[in-house]
Amino acid sequence: MQPSSTLLVKLLWLPLVLPGQPQLVRSISNLVDESGTCHCVVFLPNNSTLLQQLEQLQSAVQKLAGKYEQLMSRANDYARAIEEQDNQVLEMNHIPEFRNPSTVASHDESPAFNLLRVELEGVQRLASQLNIKGGVSGAADLLHQLQGKVTNASLTLKVLADTEQRSFNALQQEVDVLEGQLSQCEREKEQDQASRDSGLPLAPGSCAHGGLQKVSRPFVLNLNWRGISYKAGAWGRDSAPKPASSLYWVAPLRADGRYFDFYRLYKFYDDLMLLKNYEQWKMGYGDGSGNTVYNNFMYFNYYGTNDMAKVDLSSNTLVLRRPLPGATYNNRFSYANVPWTGLNFAGDEEGLWVIYATEHSKGNLVISRLNASTLEVEKTWHTSQYKPGLSGTFMACGVLYALRSLSTRQEEIFYAFDTTTGQEHTLSILLDKMLETLHGINYCPWDHKLYVYNDGFLVTYDLIFLTTKYQLPIRASAKRLSGAHAPQKSIRPNRPFRP
């Protein structure tokens, strides 16, 4: 006698059929007595092989179910471990010693991950074997369900591996960037320390140094002209060695990138940053972004000519206009990607300069030192550099430095010409930039800064010079030509313009 629930469980197994095998239950007779007790007699075949197969199949299914439970438990533990390890890695990013990305181990290469993957593959093989052998009909549904769960577990593990690999790659890239920045900071620190150890800081307007050593990172000031975008132009500070005032000036170009017709003056840098307390003057005859300010006078290329022009900033009066002999103009031999730069003026510790090209020089760069009062050419040097192949130039302590573009975010100061010795030198000093094109590069001896108009942004760079003399490799000698005189042209006053 057995309870009906137990009997029901046993009876459920009776219709199970193995493919290709006879029915396990040959006959059933039952009788219910007066008390309601059921008497059953079951005649099973005397075939121990089939019973053994049934028992093996049931054992295998139970083993598969147990493996699945273990697998899911391990997958959950693995997911938690990933999260904990990622948090630890992010915390380690703040530790200076954590620099080498090779020290970050990928989870899919760890022993725990490999063990989990091997166990999953074993469960998949077991499920495949059971599917091939076939099973009793009651176990088939369970087997099918477990196969689906194993497949899901496999996909889950693959997703975890792929996600973790992507996270690892992104983290490795971030570590690479941080490591590069750290290395750059270490190099700059070493260079700064070497400069400090070699002598005293460079005094304003002093040339007691061995030439340009490096350029700082850019400091950016965004200028908003009441919603109007002026991408090209020039700006800076009075480039005289000892200016009478700390005057800052900004001279944007119109939309065509050529016409220079007004400028602003700021007495203090804070006013420039806040765009307040300025004077704005209209002039109407400037050409390009090659202008500069020296001793409170602005020098620029007069529109549509090869004339040099001089304006008194105190009164906005054109006080002098003189042609530059042989200089090309009207966009002939301009800098690369910077049109209308026929004449490029520069001021430094040695005086006022103009940089240009001639037909006689076949487009190669020509340097002339000017008399700041009369605009007469005092001396001239020819270089080996093709002007349209350069992105810009500036003068510092009588040395011309030339730039070329390496990419949309970096320039290289690659060439120097020393007007004192007439010799050329090769350099490699990198200069970062915000946007692609540099306009109106101006150097100020008083603070040793470069002032650059970078596609609408006002950018400054600190120049760091070697404080000991050194000799760079000489490339070639240069010719020095005597300056030519030209008659002065008439001048006319200007009127202030208030927007």
Coordinates of C-alpha atoms in Angstrom, one line a residue:
M1 CA 0.0 0.0 0.0
Q2 CA 1.2 3.4 -0.9
P3 CA -0.4 6.9 -0.7
S4 CA -2.1 8.0 -3.9
S5 CA 0.3 10.9 -4.4
T6 CA 3.3 8.6 -4.4
L7 CA 1.5 6.2 -6.7
L8 CA 0.7 9.1 -9.1
V9 CA 4.3 10.0 -9.4
K10 CA 5.3 6.5 -10.3
L11 CA 2.4 6.1 -12.7
L12 CA 3.6 9.3 -14.6
W13 CA 6.7 7.4 -15.6
L14 CA 4.8 4.5 -17.0
P15 CA 4.0 5.9 -20.5
L16 CA 7.6 7.0 -21.0
V17 CA 8.9 5.4 -24.2
L18 CA 12.4 5.0 -25.5
P19 CA 12.6 5.4 -29.3
G20 CA 12.7 2.1 -31.1
Q21 CA 12.0 0.1 -27.9
P22 CA 8.9 -1.7 -26.8
Q23 CA 6.5 -0.3 -24.2
L24 CA 7.8 -0.7 -20.7
V25 CA 4.4 -1.4 -19.2
R26 CA 2.8 -4.6 -20.5
S27 CA -0.3 -4.7 -18.4
I28 CA -2.0 -3.1 -15.5
S29 CA -4.7 -4.5 -13.4
N30 CA -6.3 -2.6 -10.5
L31 CA -8.9 -3.2 -7.9
V32 CA -10.5 -0.8 -5.4
D33 CA -11.7 -2.4 -2.2
E34 CA -14.6 -1.2 0.0
S35 CA -12.4 1.1 2.0
G36 CA -11.3 2.9 -1.2
T37 CA -7.7 1.5 -1.3
C38 CA -6.4 0.9 -4.8
H39 CA -4.5 -2.3 -5.4
C40 CA -2.3 -2.2 -8.5
V41 CA -0.2 -4.9 -10.2
V42 CA 2.4 -3.7 -12.7
F43 CA 4.1 -6.2 -15.0
L44 CA 7.4 -4.8 -16.2
P45 CA 9.6 -6.4 -18.9
N46 CA 12.4 -8.4 -17.7
N47 CA 14.8 -6.1 -19.6
S48 CA 17.5 -4.7 -17.4
T49 CA 19.2 -2.8 -20.3
L50 CA 16.3 -0.5 -20.9
L51 CA 16.0 0.3 -17.2
Q52 CA 19.7 1.1 -17.0
Q53 CA 19.4 3.5 -19.9
L54 CA 16.5 5.2 -18.2
E55 CA 18.4 5.5 -15.0
Q56 CA 21.5 6.9 -16.9
L57 CA 19.4 9.4 -18.8
Q58 CA 17.8 10.6 -15.6
S59 CA 21.2 10.9 -13.9
A60 CA 22.6 12.8 -16.9
V61 CA 19.7 15.2 -16.9
Q62 CA 20.1 15.8 -13.2
K63 CA 23.9 16.3 -13.7
L64 CA 23.1 18.8 -16.5
A65 CA 20.7 20.7 -14.3
G66 CA 23.3 20.8 -11.5
K67 CA 26.0 22.0 -13.9
Y68 CA 23.7 24.8 -15.1
E69 CA 23.0 26.0 -11.6
Q70 CA 26.8 26.0 -10.9
L71 CA 27.5 27.8 -14.1
M72 CA 24.9 30.6 -13.4
S73 CA 26.3 31.0 -9.9
R74 CA 29.8 31.3 -11.2
A75 CA 28.6 33.8 -13.9
N76 CA 27.0 36.0 -11.2
D77 CA 30.1 35.8 -9.1
Y78 CA 32.2 36.7 -12.2
A79 CA 30.0 39.7 -13.1
R80 CA 30.4 41.0 -9.5
A81 CA 34.1 40.5 -9.7
I82 CA 34.3 42.5 -13.0
E83 CA 32.5 45.4 -11.3
E84 CA 34.7 45.3 -8.3
Q85 CA 37.9 45.1 -10.4
D86 CA 36.8 48.0 -12.7
N87 CA 36.2 50.2 -9.6
Q88 CA 39.7 49.2 -8.3
V89 CA 41.3 50.1 -11.7
L90 CA 39.5 53.5 -11.8
E91 CA 40.8 54.2 -8.3
M92 CA 44.3 53.2 -9.3
N93 CA 44.3 55.7 -12.1
H94 CA 44.7 58.4 -9.5
I95 CA 47.9 56.7 -8.2
P96 CA 51.1 58.1 -9.8
E97 CA 52.8 54.7 -9.9
F98 CA 50.0 53.2 -12.0
R99 CA 51.4 54.3 -15.4
N100 CA 51.9 51.2 -17.5
P101 CA 48.8 49.9 -19.3
S102 CA 50.3 46.5 -19.5
T103 CA 49.8 46.0 -15.8
V104 CA 46.0 46.0 -16.4
A105 CA 45.0 42.4 -16.9
S106 CA 42.0 41.6 -19.1
H107 CA 39.3 39.5 -17.4
D108 CA 38.9 37.2 -20.4
E109 CA 42.6 36.1 -19.9
S110 CA 42.2 35.4 -16.1
P111 CA 42.2 31.8 -14.8
A112 CA 38.7 32.1 -13.3
F113 CA 37.3 33.3 -16.6
N114 CA 39.0 30.4 -18.5
L115 CA 37.7 27.8 -16.0
L116 CA 34.2 29.1 -16.3
R117 CA 34.4 29.0 -20.1
V118 CA 35.7 25.4 -20.0
E119 CA 32.9 24.3 -17.7
L120 CA 30.4 25.9 -20.0
E121 CA 31.8 24.1 -23.0
G122 CA 31.6 20.8 -21.0
V123 CA 28.0 21.4 -20.2
Q124 CA 27.3 22.1 -23.9
R125 CA 29.0 18.9 -25.0
L126 CA 27.0 16.9 -22.4
A127 CA 23.7 18.5 -23.7
S128 CA 24.7 17.7 -27.3
Q129 CA 25.4 14.0 -26.4
L130 CA 22.1 13.7 -24.6
N131 CA 20.3 15.2 -27.6
I132 CA 22.1 12.7 -29.9
K133 CA 21.3 9.7 -27.8
G134 CA 17.7 10.6 -27.4
G135 CA 15.7 10.2 -24.2
V136 CA 12.4 9.3 -22.8
S137 CA 9.6 11.7 -23.6
G138 CA 9.3 13.1 -20.1
A139 CA 13.0 13.9 -20.0
A140 CA 13.0 15.4 -23.5
D141 CA 11.2 18.6 -22.4
L142 CA 13.5 19.1 -19.4
L143 CA 16.5 18.5 -21.7
H144 CA 15.2 21.0 -24.2
Q145 CA 14.7 23.6 -21.5
L146 CA 18.2 23.0 -20.1
Q147 CA 19.7 23.3 -23.6
G148 CA 18.1 26.7 -23.9
K149 CA 19.4 27.8 -20.6
V150 CA 22.9 26.6 -21.5
T151 CA 22.7 28.5 -24.7
N152 CA 21.6 31.6 -22.9
A153 CA 24.4 31.2 -20.4
S154 CA 26.9 30.9 -23.3
L155 CA 25.6 34.1 -24.8
T156 CA 25.7 35.8 -21.5
L157 CA 29.3 34.8 -21.0
K158 CA 30.2 36.0 -24.5
V159 CA 28.5 39.3 -23.9
L160 CA 30.4 39.7 -20.6
A161 CA 33.7 38.9 -22.4
D162 CA 33.0 41.3 -25.3
T163 CA 31.9 44.1 -22.9
E164 CA 34.8 43.6 -20.7
Q165 CA 37.2 43.6 -23.6
R166 CA 35.8 46.9 -24.9
S167 CA 36.0 48.4 -21.4
F168 CA 39.6 47.2 -21.1
N169 CA 40.5 48.7 -24.5
A170 CA 38.9 52.1 -23.6
L171 CA 40.7 52.0 -20.3
Q172 CA 44.0 51.2 -21.9
Q173 CA 43.6 54.1 -24.3
E174 CA 42.9 56.4 -21.4
V175 CA 45.9 55.2 -19.6
D176 CA 48.0 55.7 -22.7
V177 CA 46.9 59.3 -22.9
L178 CA 47.5 59.9 -19.2
E179 CA 50.9 58.3 -19.5
G180 CA 51.8 60.5 -22.5
Q181 CA 50.7 63.6 -20.6
L182 CA 52.6 62.6 -17.6
S183 CA 55.7 62.0 -19.7
Q184 CA 55.3 65.4 -21.3
C185 CA 54.9 67.1 -17.9
E186 CA 58.1 65.3 -16.7
R187 CA 60.0 66.5 -19.8
E188 CA 58.8 70.1 -19.3
K189 CA 59.7 70.0 -15.6
E190 CA 63.2 68.7 -16.5
Q191 CA 63.6 71.5 -19.1
D192 CA 62.3 74.2 -16.7
Q193 CA 64.7 72.9 -14.0
A194 CA 67.6 72.9 -16.5
S195 CA 66.7 76.5 -17.5
R196 CA 66.5 77.6 -13.8
D197 CA 69.8 75.9 -13.0
S198 CA 71.6 77.5 -15.9
G199 CA 71.0 81.1 -14.9
L200 CA 68.7 83.8 -13.7
P201 CA 65.2 84.4 -15.3
L202 CA 65.3 86.4 -18.5
A203 CA 64.6 90.1 -17.9
P204 CA 62.0 91.9 -20.0
G205 CA 63.5 93.0 -23.3
S206 CA 66.7 91.1 -22.7
C207 CA 68.5 89.0 -25.3
A208 CA 71.0 87.4 -22.9
H209 CA 70.1 83.9 -23.9
G210 CA 71.1 81.2 -26.4
G211 CA 68.0 81.1 -28.5
L212 CA 64.5 79.6 -28.3
Q213 CA 64.2 76.4 -26.4
K214 CA 60.5 75.6 -26.3
V215 CA 57.0 77.0 -26.4
S216 CA 54.4 76.5 -23.6
R217 CA 50.9 75.2 -24.0
P218 CA 48.4 77.7 -25.5
F219 CA 46.3 79.9 -23.3
V220 CA 43.1 80.6 -25.1
L221 CA 40.8 83.7 -24.9
N222 CA 37.6 83.5 -26.9
L223 CA 36.5 86.8 -28.4
N224 CA 32.9 87.5 -29.0
W225 CA 32.2 90.4 -31.4
R226 CA 28.4 90.6 -30.7
G227 CA 27.7 87.4 -32.5
I228 CA 29.8 88.2 -35.5
S229 CA 32.5 85.7 -36.4
Y230 CA 35.9 87.1 -37.5
K231 CA 38.0 84.0 -38.2
A232 CA 41.1 85.9 -39.5
G233 CA 43.0 88.8 -38.0
A234 CA 45.8 89.8 -35.7
W235 CA 46.3 90.8 -32.1
G236 CA 49.0 91.4 -29.6
R237 CA 50.8 93.8 -27.3
D238 CA 53.1 96.7 -28.1
S239 CA 56.2 94.9 -29.4
A240 CA 58.7 97.6 -28.4
P241 CA 61.3 96.4 -25.9
K242 CA 60.2 99.0 -23.3
P243 CA 56.7 100.1 -24.3
A244 CA 55.3 103.3 -22.7
S245 CA 52.0 101.4 -21.8
S246 CA 50.6 97.9 -21.5
L247 CA 48.5 98.5 -24.6
Y248 CA 46.7 95.5 -26.1
W249 CA 45.2 95.6 -29.6
V250 CA 42.9 93.4 -31.7
A251 CA 42.5 93.8 -35.5
P252 CA 40.1 91.4 -37.1
L253 CA 39.6 91.0 -40.8
R254 CA 36.3 91.0 -42.6
A255 CA 34.7 87.8 -43.9
D256 CA 36.9 87.7 -47.0
G257 CA 40.0 87.3 -44.8
R258 CA 41.6 90.3 -46.4
Y259 CA 40.1 93.7 -45.6
F260 CA 41.4 95.3 -42.4
D261 CA 39.3 98.3 -41.6
F262 CA 39.0 98.7 -37.8
Y263 CA 40.7 97.8 -34.6
R264 CA 40.2 97.9 -30.8
L265 CA 42.5 99.1 -28.1
Y266 CA 42.6 97.9 -24.5
K267 CA 44.7 99.5 -21.8
F268 CA 44.6 96.5 -19.5
Y269 CA 44.5 92.7 -20.1
D270 CA 41.6 92.3 -17.7
D271 CA 39.6 94.7 -19.8
L272 CA 40.4 92.6 -22.9
M273 CA 39.2 89.4 -21.1
L274 CA 36.0 91.1 -20.1
L275 CA 35.6 93.0 -23.4
K276 CA 35.1 96.3 -21.7
N277 CA 36.7 99.8 -21.5
Y278 CA 38.0 99.7 -25.1
E279 CA 38.4 102.2 -27.9
Q280 CA 37.3 101.1 -31.4
W281 CA 38.7 103.0 -34.4
K282 CA 37.8 102.7 -38.1
M283 CA 40.5 103.1 -40.7
G284 CA 39.5 101.4 -43.9
Y285 CA 42.7 100.7 -45.9
G286 CA 44.5 97.7 -44.3
D287 CA 45.4 94.5 -46.3
G288 CA 45.8 91.1 -44.6
S289 CA 46.8 90.1 -41.1
G290 CA 50.5 91.0 -41.2
N291 CA 50.2 94.1 -39.0
T292 CA 52.0 94.8 -35.7
V293 CA 52.2 97.5 -33.1
Y294 CA 55.6 99.1 -32.2
N295 CA 56.0 102.1 -29.8
N296 CA 52.3 103.0 -30.0
F297 CA 52.2 102.9 -33.9
M298 CA 50.5 100.3 -36.0
Y299 CA 52.3 99.1 -39.1
F300 CA 50.5 97.3 -41.9
N301 CA 50.3 96.7 -45.6
Y302 CA 48.3 99.4 -47.4
Y303 CA 45.4 97.9 -49.3
G304 CA 46.1 96.7 -52.9
T305 CA 49.7 97.9 -52.9
N306 CA 53.2 97.0 -51.7
D307 CA 53.2 100.1 -49.5
M308 CA 54.0 100.1 -45.9
A309 CA 51.7 102.2 -43.7
K310 CA 52.1 103.7 -40.2
V311 CA 49.2 104.8 -38.0
D312 CA 49.5 106.7 -34.7
L313 CA 47.2 104.9 -32.3
S314 CA 46.9 107.9 -30.0
S315 CA 44.9 109.8 -32.7
N316 CA 44.2 107.1 -35.3
T317 CA 46.1 109.2 -37.9
L318 CA 47.9 107.8 -40.9
V319 CA 51.3 109.5 -40.5
L320 CA 53.4 107.7 -43.1
R321 CA 53.1 105.6 -46.2
R322 CA 56.1 104.2 -48.2
P323 CA 56.5 101.5 -50.9
L324 CA 58.7 98.5 -50.1
P325 CA 61.0 98.1 -53.2
G326 CA 60.5 94.8 -55.0
A327 CA 58.0 93.3 -52.6
T328 CA 55.2 91.3 -54.1
Y329 CA 51.5 91.9 -53.0
N330 CA 47.9 91.1 -53.9
N331 CA 48.2 87.6 -52.6
R332 CA 51.4 86.8 -54.4
F333 CA 53.7 84.6 -52.3
S334 CA 51.5 84.6 -49.2
Y335 CA 51.9 82.1 -46.3
A336 CA 50.3 78.7 -46.7
N337 CA 46.6 78.8 -46.0
V338 CA 46.9 82.4 -44.9
P339 CA 46.1 84.6 -47.9
W340 CA 46.8 88.4 -48.3
T341 CA 50.0 88.3 -46.2
G342 CA 52.3 90.0 -48.7
L343 CA 53.9 92.1 -46.1
N344 CA 54.4 90.8 -42.6
F345 CA 55.6 93.3 -39.9
A346 CA 57.3 92.3 -36.7
G347 CA 58.8 94.0 -33.7
D348 CA 61.4 92.6 -31.3
E349 CA 64.3 93.6 -29.0
E350 CA 66.3 94.7 -32.1
G351 CA 63.8 96.9 -33.7
L352 CA 61.1 96.9 -36.5
W353 CA 61.1 94.3 -39.3
V354 CA 59.2 93.5 -42.4
I355 CA 59.1 90.0 -43.9
Y356 CA 58.1 89.4 -47.5
A357 CA 59.1 87.9 -50.9
T358 CA 60.1 89.2 -54.2
E359 CA 60.1 88.0 -57.8
H360 CA 63.9 88.2 -57.7
S361 CA 64.0 85.9 -54.7
K362 CA 61.6 83.5 -56.6
G363 CA 59.2 83.5 -53.6
N364 CA 61.9 82.8 -51.0
L365 CA 61.6 84.7 -47.7
V366 CA 63.2 88.1 -47.5
I367 CA 63.9 90.0 -44.2
S368 CA 64.4 93.7 -44.0
R369 CA 65.1 95.8 -40.9
L370 CA 63.2 99.2 -41.0
N371 CA 63.8 102.6 -39.5
A372 CA 60.7 102.8 -37.4
S373 CA 60.4 106.6 -37.9
T374 CA 60.9 106.8 -41.6
L375 CA 60.1 103.2 -42.8
E376 CA 63.4 103.3 -44.7
V377 CA 65.0 99.8 -45.3
E378 CA 68.2 99.7 -43.4
K379 CA 69.4 96.1 -44.1
T380 CA 68.0 93.1 -46.0
W381 CA 68.7 89.4 -45.8
H382 CA 67.6 86.6 -48.2
T383 CA 66.8 83.1 -46.9
S384 CA 66.4 79.7 -48.4
Q385 CA 62.8 79.2 -47.3
Y386 CA 60.0 79.4 -49.8
K387 CA 57.4 81.7 -48.3
P388 CA 54.2 79.9 -49.5
G389 CA 55.6 76.8 -47.8
L390 CA 55.5 78.4 -44.4
S391 CA 52.5 78.8 -42.1
G392 CA 54.0 81.9 -40.4
T393 CA 57.0 83.7 -39.0
F394 CA 58.0 85.9 -36.1
M395 CA 61.1 87.8 -34.9
A396 CA 62.8 87.5 -31.5
C397 CA 66.2 89.1 -30.6
G398 CA 67.0 89.6 -34.3
V399 CA 66.3 85.9 -35.2
L400 CA 63.6 85.0 -37.5
Y401 CA 61.7 81.8 -36.6
A402 CA 59.6 80.0 -39.2
L403 CA 56.6 77.6 -38.6
R404 CA 55.1 74.9 -40.7
S405 CA 51.9 72.9 -40.1
L406 CA 52.2 69.3 -39.0
S407 CA 48.5 68.7 -38.5
T408 CA 45.2 70.5 -37.7
R409 CA 46.3 70.6 -34.0
Q410 CA 50.1 71.1 -34.1
E411 CA 52.7 73.4 -35.7
E412 CA 56.5 73.0 -35.7
I413 CA 59.0 75.8 -35.4
F414 CA 61.5 74.2 -37.7
Y415 CA 63.8 77.0 -39.0
A416 CA 65.7 80.0 -37.6
F417 CA 67.7 82.7 -39.3
D418 CA 70.1 84.8 -37.3
T419 CA 70.4 88.3 -38.8
T420 CA 73.5 89.0 -36.6
T421 CA 75.5 86.2 -38.2
G422 CA 73.6 85.7 -41.4
Q423 CA 73.3 82.0 -40.7
E424 CA 70.4 79.5 -40.9
H425 CA 69.6 76.8 -38.3
T426 CA 67.4 73.8 -38.1
L427 CA 65.0 73.4 -35.2
S428 CA 62.2 71.2 -34.0
I429 CA 60.0 72.9 -31.4
L430 CA 56.4 71.8 -31.3
L431 CA 53.5 74.3 -30.8
D432 CA 49.9 73.1 -30.1
K433 CA 47.0 75.0 -31.5
M434 CA 43.2 75.1 -31.0
L435 CA 42.2 75.2 -34.6
E436 CA 43.9 74.7 -37.9
T437 CA 45.1 78.1 -39.1
L438 CA 47.3 80.6 -37.3
H439 CA 47.0 84.2 -38.3
G440 CA 49.0 87.3 -37.3
I441 CA 51.7 85.8 -35.1
N442 CA 53.2 88.6 -33.0
Y443 CA 56.0 88.5 -30.4
C444 CA 56.3 90.8 -27.4
P445 CA 59.8 91.3 -25.9
W446 CA 58.4 92.7 -22.7
D447 CA 56.7 89.5 -21.6
H448 CA 58.3 87.0 -24.0
K449 CA 55.0 85.8 -25.3
L450 CA 53.5 85.0 -28.7
Y451 CA 50.1 86.5 -29.5
V452 CA 48.3 84.4 -32.2
Y453 CA 44.9 84.9 -33.8
N454 CA 43.7 81.3 -34.3
D455 CA 40.5 81.1 -36.4
G456 CA 38.6 83.5 -34.1
F457 CA 40.4 82.6 -30.8
L458 CA 43.0 84.8 -29.2
V459 CA 45.8 82.6 -28.1
T460 CA 49.1 83.3 -26.2
Y461 CA 52.2 81.2 -25.8
D462 CA 55.1 81.7 -23.4
L463 CA 58.5 81.4 -25.1
I464 CA 61.3 79.8 -23.1
F465 CA 64.8 80.6 -24.1
L466 CA 68.1 78.9 -23.2
T467 CA 70.0 81.1 -20.7
T468 CA 73.4 79.9 -21.9
K469 CA 74.9 80.5 -25.4
Y470 CA 75.0 77.6 -27.8
Q471 CA 75.8 77.0 -31.4
L472 CA 73.2 75.2 -33.7
P473 CA 74.2 73.5 -36.9
I474 CA 74.6 76.0 -39.7
R475 CA 72.6 75.2 -42.9
A476 CA 73.7 78.0 -45.2
S477 CA 75.0 81.5 -45.4
A478 CA 72.7 84.4 -46.4
K479 CA 73.1 87.5 -48.4
R480 CA 72.8 90.9 -46.9
L481 CA 71.6 93.7 -49.2
S482 CA 71.5 97.4 -48.6
G483 CA 68.2 99.1 -48.2
A484 CA 66.7 101.4 -50.9
H485 CA 65.0 104.7 -50.3
A486 CA 61.6 105.6 -51.7
P487 CA 59.7 108.9 -51.6
Q488 CA 57.0 109.3 -49.0
K489 CA 53.4 109.6 -50.0
S490 CA 50.8 111.9 -48.7
I491 CA 49.0 111.2 -45.5
R492 CA 45.5 111.9 -44.3
P493 CA 43.9 111.9 -40.9
N494 CA 41.3 109.5 -39.7
R495 CA 38.2 109.9 -37.6
P496 CA 37.3 107.7 -34.6
F497 CA 34.6 105.2 -35.1
R498 CA 32.2 104.2 -32.4
P499 CA 29.9 101.2 -33.0

